[in-house]
mmCIF file of C-alpha atoms in Angstrom:
data_model
loop_
_atom_site.group_PDB
_atom_site.id
_atom_site.type_symbol
_atom_site.label_atom_id
_atom_site.label_comp_id
_atom_site.label_asym_id
_atom_site.label_seq_id
_atom_site.Cartn_x
_atom_site.Cartn_y
_atom_site.Cartn_z
ATOM 1 C CA MET N 219 0.000 0.000 0.000
ATOM 2 C CA SER N 220 2.853 2.398 0.738
ATOM 3 C CA LYS N 221 4.024 3.532 -2.686
ATOM 4 C CA GLU N 222 0.529 3.422 -4.119
ATOM 5 C CA MET N 223 -0.837 5.528 -1.253
ATOM 6 C CA LEU N 224 1.931 8.111 -1.530
ATOM 7 C CA ASN N 225 1.494 8.262 -5.309
ATOM 8 C CA ALA N 226 -2.261 8.753 -4.923
ATOM 9 C CA PHE N 227 -1.708 11.634 -2.492
ATOM 10 C CA ALA N 228 0.774 13.249 -4.880
ATOM 11 C CA MET N 229 -1.657 12.839 -7.788
ATOM 12 C CA LEU N 230 -4.539 14.380 -5.827
ATOM 13 C CA GLU N 231 -2.395 17.359 -4.967
ATOM 14 C CA GLU N 232 -1.090 17.778 -8.499
ATOM 15 C CA GLN N 233 -4.364 17.279 -10.365
ATOM 16 C CA ASN N 234 -6.909 18.704 -7.933
ATOM 17 C CA GLY N 235 -4.874 20.990 -5.708
ATOM 18 C CA ILE N 236 -5.834 19.028 -2.597
ATOM 19 C CA LYS N 237 -2.929 19.037 -0.180
ATOM 20 C CA SER N 238 -1.888 15.611 1.043
ATOM 21 C CA GLU N 239 -2.057 16.801 4.668
ATOM 22 C CA ILE N 240 -5.793 17.430 4.269
ATOM 23 C CA VAL N 241 -6.380 13.979 2.750
ATOM 24 C CA ILE N 242 -4.287 12.295 5.448
ATOM 25 C CA GLU N 243 -6.199 14.094 8.221
ATOM 26 C CA ALA N 244 -9.535 13.104 6.656
ATOM 27 C CA ILE N 245 -8.466 9.461 6.421
ATOM 28 C CA GLU N 246 -7.232 9.475 10.029
ATOM 29 C CA GLN N 247 -10.617 10.848 11.149
ATOM 30 C CA ALA N 248 -12.481 8.270 9.046
ATOM 31 C CA ILE N 249 -10.466 5.391 10.515
ATOM 32 C CA THR N 250 -11.099 6.725 14.039
ATOM 33 C CA ALA N 251 -14.840 6.951 13.302
ATOM 34 C CA ALA N 252 -14.854 3.402 11.895
ATOM 35 C CA TYR N 253 -13.051 2.172 15.012
ATOM 36 C CA LYS N 254 -15.690 3.860 17.164
ATOM 37 C CA ARG N 255 -18.518 2.250 15.149
ATOM 38 C CA GLN N 256 -17.005 -1.209 15.419
ATOM 39 C CA TYR N 257 -15.810 -1.126 19.022
ATOM 40 C CA GLY N 258 -18.187 1.394 20.600
ATOM 41 C CA GLN N 259 -15.441 3.732 21.732
ATOM 42 C CA ALA N 260 -12.520 5.646 20.319
ATOM 43 C CA GLN N 261 -11.420 8.037 23.053
ATOM 44 C CA ASN N 262 -8.185 6.105 23.492
ATOM 45 C CA VAL N 263 -7.482 5.607 19.773
ATOM 46 C CA LYS N 264 -4.914 7.508 17.765
ATOM 47 C CA VAL N 265 -4.388 7.052 14.037
ATOM 48 C CA ILE N 266 -0.981 8.059 12.738
ATOM 49 C CA PHE N 267 0.202 8.178 9.139
ATOM 50 C CA ASP N 268 3.744 6.885 8.624
ATOM 51 C CA GLU N 269 5.048 9.088 5.812
ATOM 52 C CA LYS N 270 8.084 6.886 5.150
ATOM 53 C CA LYS N 271 6.090 3.678 4.724
ATOM 54 C CA GLY N 272 2.849 5.215 3.482
ATOM 55 C CA ASN N 273 0.767 3.324 6.049
ATOM 56 C CA PHE N 274 -1.869 4.325 8.547
ATOM 57 C CA ASN N 275 -1.292 2.819 11.985
ATOM 58 C CA VAL N 276 -3.916 2.532 14.707
ATOM 59 C CA TYR N 277 -2.780 2.829 18.308
ATOM 60 C CA SER N 278 -4.779 2.475 21.481
ATOM 61 C CA THR N 279 -3.687 3.964 24.777
ATOM 62 C CA ARG N 280 -4.343 2.223 28.074
ATOM 63 C CA GLU N 281 -3.798 3.604 31.532
ATOM 64 C CA VAL N 282 -1.934 1.542 34.118
ATOM 65 C CA VAL N 283 -4.284 0.886 37.067
ATOM 66 C CA ASP N 284 -4.505 -1.295 40.186
ATOM 67 C CA GLU N 285 -7.841 -2.810 39.177
ATOM 68 C CA VAL N 286 -9.018 -3.066 35.566
ATOM 69 C CA PHE N 287 -12.658 -2.132 34.957
ATOM 70 C CA ASP N 288 -12.462 -1.733 31.176
ATOM 71 C CA SER N 289 -9.705 -3.662 29.387
ATOM 72 C CA ARG N 290 -10.081 -1.440 26.317
ATOM 73 C CA LEU N 291 -8.981 1.585 28.346
ATOM 74 C CA GLU N 292 -6.918 0.130 31.177
ATOM 75 C CA ILE N 293 -4.130 -2.349 31.862
ATOM 76 C CA SER N 294 -3.206 -3.805 35.234
ATOM 77 C CA LEU N 295 0.085 -2.875 36.847
ATOM 78 C CA GLU N 296 1.042 -6.553 36.787
ATOM 79 C CA ALA N 297 0.445 -6.826 33.027
ATOM 80 C CA ALA N 298 2.253 -3.532 32.441
ATOM 81 C CA HIS N 299 5.259 -4.833 34.366
ATOM 82 C CA GLU N 300 5.414 -7.786 31.990
ATOM 83 C CA LEU N 301 6.002 -5.236 29.220
ATOM 84 C CA ASN N 302 8.335 -2.988 31.192
ATOM 85 C CA PRO N 303 9.080 -3.185 34.923
ATOM 86 C CA HIS N 304 9.352 0.619 35.139
ATOM 87 C CA TYR N 305 5.659 1.318 34.504
ATOM 88 C CA GLU N 306 3.746 2.873 37.404
ATOM 89 C CA ILE N 307 0.067 3.490 38.213
ATOM 90 C CA GLY N 308 -1.202 6.341 36.042
ATOM 91 C CA ASP N 309 1.237 5.775 33.184
ATOM 92 C CA LYS N 310 -0.245 5.596 29.697
ATOM 93 C CA ILE N 311 0.917 2.829 27.366
ATOM 94 C CA MET N 312 0.434 3.010 23.608
ATOM 95 C CA PHE N 313 -0.315 -0.290 21.838
ATOM 96 C CA ASP N 314 -0.181 -0.965 18.118
ATOM 97 C CA ASP N 315 -3.784 -2.020 17.541
ATOM 98 C CA LYS N 316 -4.510 -4.399 14.666
ATOM 99 C CA PRO N 317 -7.982 -5.871 15.207
ATOM 100 C CA LYS N 318 -8.745 -8.858 12.960
ATOM 101 C CA ASP N 319 -11.746 -7.654 10.965
ATOM 102 C CA PHE N 320 -11.210 -3.934 11.372
ATOM 103 C CA VAL N 321 -9.845 -3.253 7.881
ATOM 104 C CA ARG N 322 -12.859 -4.826 6.207
ATOM 105 C CA THR N 323 -15.240 -2.883 8.461
ATOM 106 C CA ALA N 324 -13.351 0.371 8.021
ATOM 107 C CA ALA N 325 -13.462 -0.009 4.253
ATOM 108 C CA GLY N 326 -17.225 -0.356 4.415
#
């Protein structure tokens, strides 16, 4: 997708005068909205465009807590320590989020 995506952005800008930054922002917002539709929440989701690879990456942020009430938004201190023993309560951890059927849903 990388070269094709970057070429499409360049073509849009050249032929229609639409800056690639505007298209990228619109796609990021659309992916966030699709994530919210599929998973019922998106307050902890961040979509970032990797300009070098030409890919959109979806990240979710979870807060380190003593007791997990919502696993979509929180991670236990014990589980966080498995990732990095330096995490403390209140820290925010960003996860690369690649849900199985998300791409198909987002495309729809």
